Short mmCIF file of C-alpha atoms in Angstrom, two decimals:
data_model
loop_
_atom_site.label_atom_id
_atom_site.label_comp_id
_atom_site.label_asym_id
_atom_site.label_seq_id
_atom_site.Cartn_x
_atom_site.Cartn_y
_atom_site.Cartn_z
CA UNK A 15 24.30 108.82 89.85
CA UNK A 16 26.69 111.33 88.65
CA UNK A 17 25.06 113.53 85.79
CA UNK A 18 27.29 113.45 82.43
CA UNK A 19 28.76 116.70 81.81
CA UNK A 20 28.01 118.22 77.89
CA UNK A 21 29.99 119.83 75.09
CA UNK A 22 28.58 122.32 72.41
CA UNK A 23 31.36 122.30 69.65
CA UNK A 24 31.53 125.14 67.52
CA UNK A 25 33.36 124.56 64.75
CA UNK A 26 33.57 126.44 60.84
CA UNK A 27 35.68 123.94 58.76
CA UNK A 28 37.30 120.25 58.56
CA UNK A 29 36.41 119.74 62.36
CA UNK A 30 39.95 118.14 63.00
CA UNK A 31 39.97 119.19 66.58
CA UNK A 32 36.23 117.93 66.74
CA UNK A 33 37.46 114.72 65.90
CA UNK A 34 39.99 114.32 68.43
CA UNK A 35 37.43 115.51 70.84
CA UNK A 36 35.49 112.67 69.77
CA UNK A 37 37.75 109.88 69.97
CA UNK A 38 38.84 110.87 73.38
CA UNK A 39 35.44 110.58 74.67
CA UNK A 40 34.84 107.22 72.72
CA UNK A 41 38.48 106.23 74.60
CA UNK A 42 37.19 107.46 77.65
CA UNK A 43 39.71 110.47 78.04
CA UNK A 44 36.89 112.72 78.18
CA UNK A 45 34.14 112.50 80.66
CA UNK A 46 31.22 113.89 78.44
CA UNK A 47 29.05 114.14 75.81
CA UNK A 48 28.65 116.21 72.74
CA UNK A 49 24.95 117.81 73.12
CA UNK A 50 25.32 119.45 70.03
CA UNK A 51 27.93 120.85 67.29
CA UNK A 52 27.24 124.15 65.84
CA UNK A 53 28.58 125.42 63.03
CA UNK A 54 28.65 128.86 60.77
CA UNK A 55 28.46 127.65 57.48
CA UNK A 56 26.60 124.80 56.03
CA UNK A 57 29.16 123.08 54.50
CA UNK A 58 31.70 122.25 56.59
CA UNK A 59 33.29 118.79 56.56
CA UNK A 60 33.07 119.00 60.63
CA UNK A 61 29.37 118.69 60.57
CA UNK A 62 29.38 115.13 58.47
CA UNK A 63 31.71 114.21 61.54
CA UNK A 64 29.21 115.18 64.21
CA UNK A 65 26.25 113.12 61.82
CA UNK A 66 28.58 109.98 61.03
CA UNK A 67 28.71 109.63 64.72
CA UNK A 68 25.12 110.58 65.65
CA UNK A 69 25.45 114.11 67.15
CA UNK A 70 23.13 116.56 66.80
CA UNK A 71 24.07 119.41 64.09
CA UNK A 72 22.85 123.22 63.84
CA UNK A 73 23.76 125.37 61.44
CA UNK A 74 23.53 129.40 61.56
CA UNK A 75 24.62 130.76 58.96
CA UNK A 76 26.83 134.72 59.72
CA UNK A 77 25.61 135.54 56.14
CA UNK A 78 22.15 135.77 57.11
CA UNK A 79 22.58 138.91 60.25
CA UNK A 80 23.07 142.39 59.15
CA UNK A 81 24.97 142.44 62.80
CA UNK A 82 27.12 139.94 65.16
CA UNK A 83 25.14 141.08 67.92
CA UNK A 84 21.84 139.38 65.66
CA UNK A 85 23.95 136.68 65.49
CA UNK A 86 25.35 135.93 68.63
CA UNK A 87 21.64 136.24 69.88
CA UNK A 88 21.08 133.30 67.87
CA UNK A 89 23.90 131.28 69.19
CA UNK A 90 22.70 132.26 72.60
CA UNK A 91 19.33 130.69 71.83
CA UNK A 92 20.76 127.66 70.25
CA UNK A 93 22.86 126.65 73.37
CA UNK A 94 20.42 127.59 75.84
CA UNK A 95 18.37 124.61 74.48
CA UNK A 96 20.98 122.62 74.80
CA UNK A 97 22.62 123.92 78.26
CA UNK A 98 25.98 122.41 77.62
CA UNK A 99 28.47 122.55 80.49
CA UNK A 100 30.96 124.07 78.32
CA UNK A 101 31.59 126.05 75.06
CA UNK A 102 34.26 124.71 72.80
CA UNK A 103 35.61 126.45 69.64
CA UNK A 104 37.50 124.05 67.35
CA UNK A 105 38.20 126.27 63.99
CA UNK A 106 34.81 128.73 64.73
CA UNK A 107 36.14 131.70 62.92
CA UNK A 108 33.77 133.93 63.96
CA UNK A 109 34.71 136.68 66.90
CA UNK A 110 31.95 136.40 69.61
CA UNK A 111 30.50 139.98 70.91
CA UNK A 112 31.68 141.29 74.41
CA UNK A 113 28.38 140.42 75.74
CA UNK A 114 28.36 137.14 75.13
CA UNK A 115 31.92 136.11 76.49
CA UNK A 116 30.93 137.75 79.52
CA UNK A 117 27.42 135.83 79.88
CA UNK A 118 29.58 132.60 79.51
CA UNK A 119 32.63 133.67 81.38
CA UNK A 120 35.25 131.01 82.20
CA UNK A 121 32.70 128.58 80.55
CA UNK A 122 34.24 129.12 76.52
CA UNK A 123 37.78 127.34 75.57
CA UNK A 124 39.28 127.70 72.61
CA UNK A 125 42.56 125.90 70.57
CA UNK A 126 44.76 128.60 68.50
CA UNK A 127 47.92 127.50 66.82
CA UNK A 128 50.69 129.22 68.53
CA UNK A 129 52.20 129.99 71.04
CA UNK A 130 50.08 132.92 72.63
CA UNK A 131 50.82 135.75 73.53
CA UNK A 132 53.25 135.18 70.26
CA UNK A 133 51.25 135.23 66.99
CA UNK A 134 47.61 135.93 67.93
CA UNK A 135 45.43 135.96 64.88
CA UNK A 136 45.09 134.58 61.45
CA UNK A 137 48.26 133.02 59.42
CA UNK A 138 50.31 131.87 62.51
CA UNK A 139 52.47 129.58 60.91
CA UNK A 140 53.19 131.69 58.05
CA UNK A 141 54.39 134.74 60.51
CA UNK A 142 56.39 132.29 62.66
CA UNK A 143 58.13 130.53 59.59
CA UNK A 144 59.36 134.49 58.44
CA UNK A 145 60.58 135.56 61.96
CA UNK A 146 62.70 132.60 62.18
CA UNK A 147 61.75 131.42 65.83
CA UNK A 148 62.81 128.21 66.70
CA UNK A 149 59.80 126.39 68.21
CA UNK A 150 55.64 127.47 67.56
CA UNK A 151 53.07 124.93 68.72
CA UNK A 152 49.15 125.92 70.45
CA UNK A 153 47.74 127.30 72.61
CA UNK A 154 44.18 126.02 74.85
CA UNK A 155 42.99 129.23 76.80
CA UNK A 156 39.89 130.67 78.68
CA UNK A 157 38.10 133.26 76.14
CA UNK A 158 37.73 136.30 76.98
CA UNK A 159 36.25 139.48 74.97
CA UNK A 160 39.94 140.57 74.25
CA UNK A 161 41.06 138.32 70.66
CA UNK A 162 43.53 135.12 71.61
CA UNK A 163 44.13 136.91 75.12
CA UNK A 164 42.07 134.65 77.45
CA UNK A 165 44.18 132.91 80.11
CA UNK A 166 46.31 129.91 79.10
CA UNK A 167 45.19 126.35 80.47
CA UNK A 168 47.88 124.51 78.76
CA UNK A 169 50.56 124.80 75.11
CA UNK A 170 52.16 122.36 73.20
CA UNK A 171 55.25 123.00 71.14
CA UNK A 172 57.66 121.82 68.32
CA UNK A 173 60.42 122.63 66.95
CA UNK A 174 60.55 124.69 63.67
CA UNK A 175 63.32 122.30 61.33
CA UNK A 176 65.27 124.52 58.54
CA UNK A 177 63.22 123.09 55.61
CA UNK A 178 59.59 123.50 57.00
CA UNK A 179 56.69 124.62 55.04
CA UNK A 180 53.39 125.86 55.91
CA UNK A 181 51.87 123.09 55.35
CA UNK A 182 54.57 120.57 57.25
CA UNK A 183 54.75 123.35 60.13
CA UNK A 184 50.87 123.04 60.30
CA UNK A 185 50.66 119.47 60.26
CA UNK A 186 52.62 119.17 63.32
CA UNK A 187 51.02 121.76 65.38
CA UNK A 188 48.19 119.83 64.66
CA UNK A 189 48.92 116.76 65.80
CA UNK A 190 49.79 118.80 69.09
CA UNK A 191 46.40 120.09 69.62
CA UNK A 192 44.78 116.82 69.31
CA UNK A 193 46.73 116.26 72.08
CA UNK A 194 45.79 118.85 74.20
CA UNK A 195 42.61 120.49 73.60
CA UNK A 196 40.68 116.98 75.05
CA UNK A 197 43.20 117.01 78.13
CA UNK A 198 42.26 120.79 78.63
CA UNK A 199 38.80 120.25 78.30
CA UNK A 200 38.46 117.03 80.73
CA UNK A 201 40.47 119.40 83.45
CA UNK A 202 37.48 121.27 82.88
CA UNK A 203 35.12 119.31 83.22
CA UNK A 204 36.50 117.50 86.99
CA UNK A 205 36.71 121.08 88.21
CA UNK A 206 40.73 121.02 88.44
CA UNK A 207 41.11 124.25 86.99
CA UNK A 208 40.81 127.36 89.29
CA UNK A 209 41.39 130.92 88.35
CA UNK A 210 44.60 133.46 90.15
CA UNK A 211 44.08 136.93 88.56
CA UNK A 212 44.83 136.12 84.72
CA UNK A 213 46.39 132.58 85.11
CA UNK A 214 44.77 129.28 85.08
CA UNK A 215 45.54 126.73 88.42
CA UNK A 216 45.75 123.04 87.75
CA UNK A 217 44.81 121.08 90.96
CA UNK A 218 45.55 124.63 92.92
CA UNK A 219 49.02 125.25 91.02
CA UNK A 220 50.17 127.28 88.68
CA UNK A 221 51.21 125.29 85.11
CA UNK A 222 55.20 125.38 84.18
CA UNK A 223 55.83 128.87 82.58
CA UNK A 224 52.26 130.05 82.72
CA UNK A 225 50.96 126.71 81.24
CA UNK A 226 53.71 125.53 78.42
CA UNK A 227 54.13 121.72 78.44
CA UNK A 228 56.59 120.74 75.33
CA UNK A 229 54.78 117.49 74.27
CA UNK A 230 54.76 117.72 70.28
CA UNK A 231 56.40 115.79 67.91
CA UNK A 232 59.68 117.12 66.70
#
């Protein structure tokens, strides 16, 4: 019998992403469990998702380590009891140490809302929305100890319309990423991803330019 493969989901906020995540394993898109879902601050909405549908919560709380390096220790611990297959952040907005990136090499994924390398960082939407560009969207990539530079496994995109906000701009890219974060992470999980210097294979080939499918909603 084929062991089921495990999620830890790391998550800071609304847990959105978690969600999806969720229902694509309930719909059988996902081939896994969630072991665990961790989060950084006690009250984030995302951790009465996890307990409404029965999955074990952890909380460590930043505040309480004078360093990251304390604190990343104490993530380390936390997944080691649970030995999850893969590591996925869905709104964690906490920077993990060098150290342990490395120790989970190739084994982290994380969601950011852009189109990477464009707009890494915080207020993506914003930044896009004042340059003008004509389509923004996410991005699902490998982490690596350099910020939002891991290598891309897949992006979604939609056009930016003349009256967009923040807020409508946001909503959008978010319905992308429900979208793609559970396809990225079942590729995962069967072992169809392989690695070619920086960029991501799919079934032993390289994604459409470097991994961009346009899927969203316009």
């Amino acid at each position: 019998m084929t062991e089921t493969k495990t999620l830890a989901i790391l998550i800071s906020g609304n847990g959105s992403n978690l969600q999806a995540i969720i229902d694509a394993i309930n719909t059988d898109r996902i081939a896994a469990r969630i072991a665990v879902v961790i989060s950084n601050t006690s009250g984030a909405f995302g951790l009465q998702r996890a307990r409404h549908h029965r999955i074990d919560t952890e909380v460590i709380d930043h505040r309480q380590f004078a360093e990251r390096d304390a604190f990343d220790t104490a993530l380390g611990e936390c997944l080691a009891h649970h030995t999850p297959n893969l590591i996925v952040l869905a709104g964690f907005m906490r920077i993990l140490g060098r150290e342990f990136v490395l120790k989970h090499s190739q084994r982290i994924v994380n969601i950011h809302p852009a189109l990477l390398p464009n707009y890494p960082g915080l207020n993506t939407h914003q930044r896009a929305l004042e340059d003008g560009v004509e389509r923004h969207g996410a991005t699902v990539h490998y982490v690596t100890a350099d910020l939002d530079s891991g290598p891309i496994i897949i992006q979604g995109a939609v056009p930016v319309n003349p009256d967009d906000t923040v807020d409508s701009l946001q909503q959008r890219v978010l319905q992308v990423e429900h979208r793609i974060y559970p396809l990225a992470i079942d590729w995962h999980l069967q072992g169809r991803l392989t690695m070619r210097g920086n960029h991501v294979l799919l079934d032993g080939e390289l994604r459409p330019e470097q991994g961009l499918d346009i899927i969203g909603p316009g």
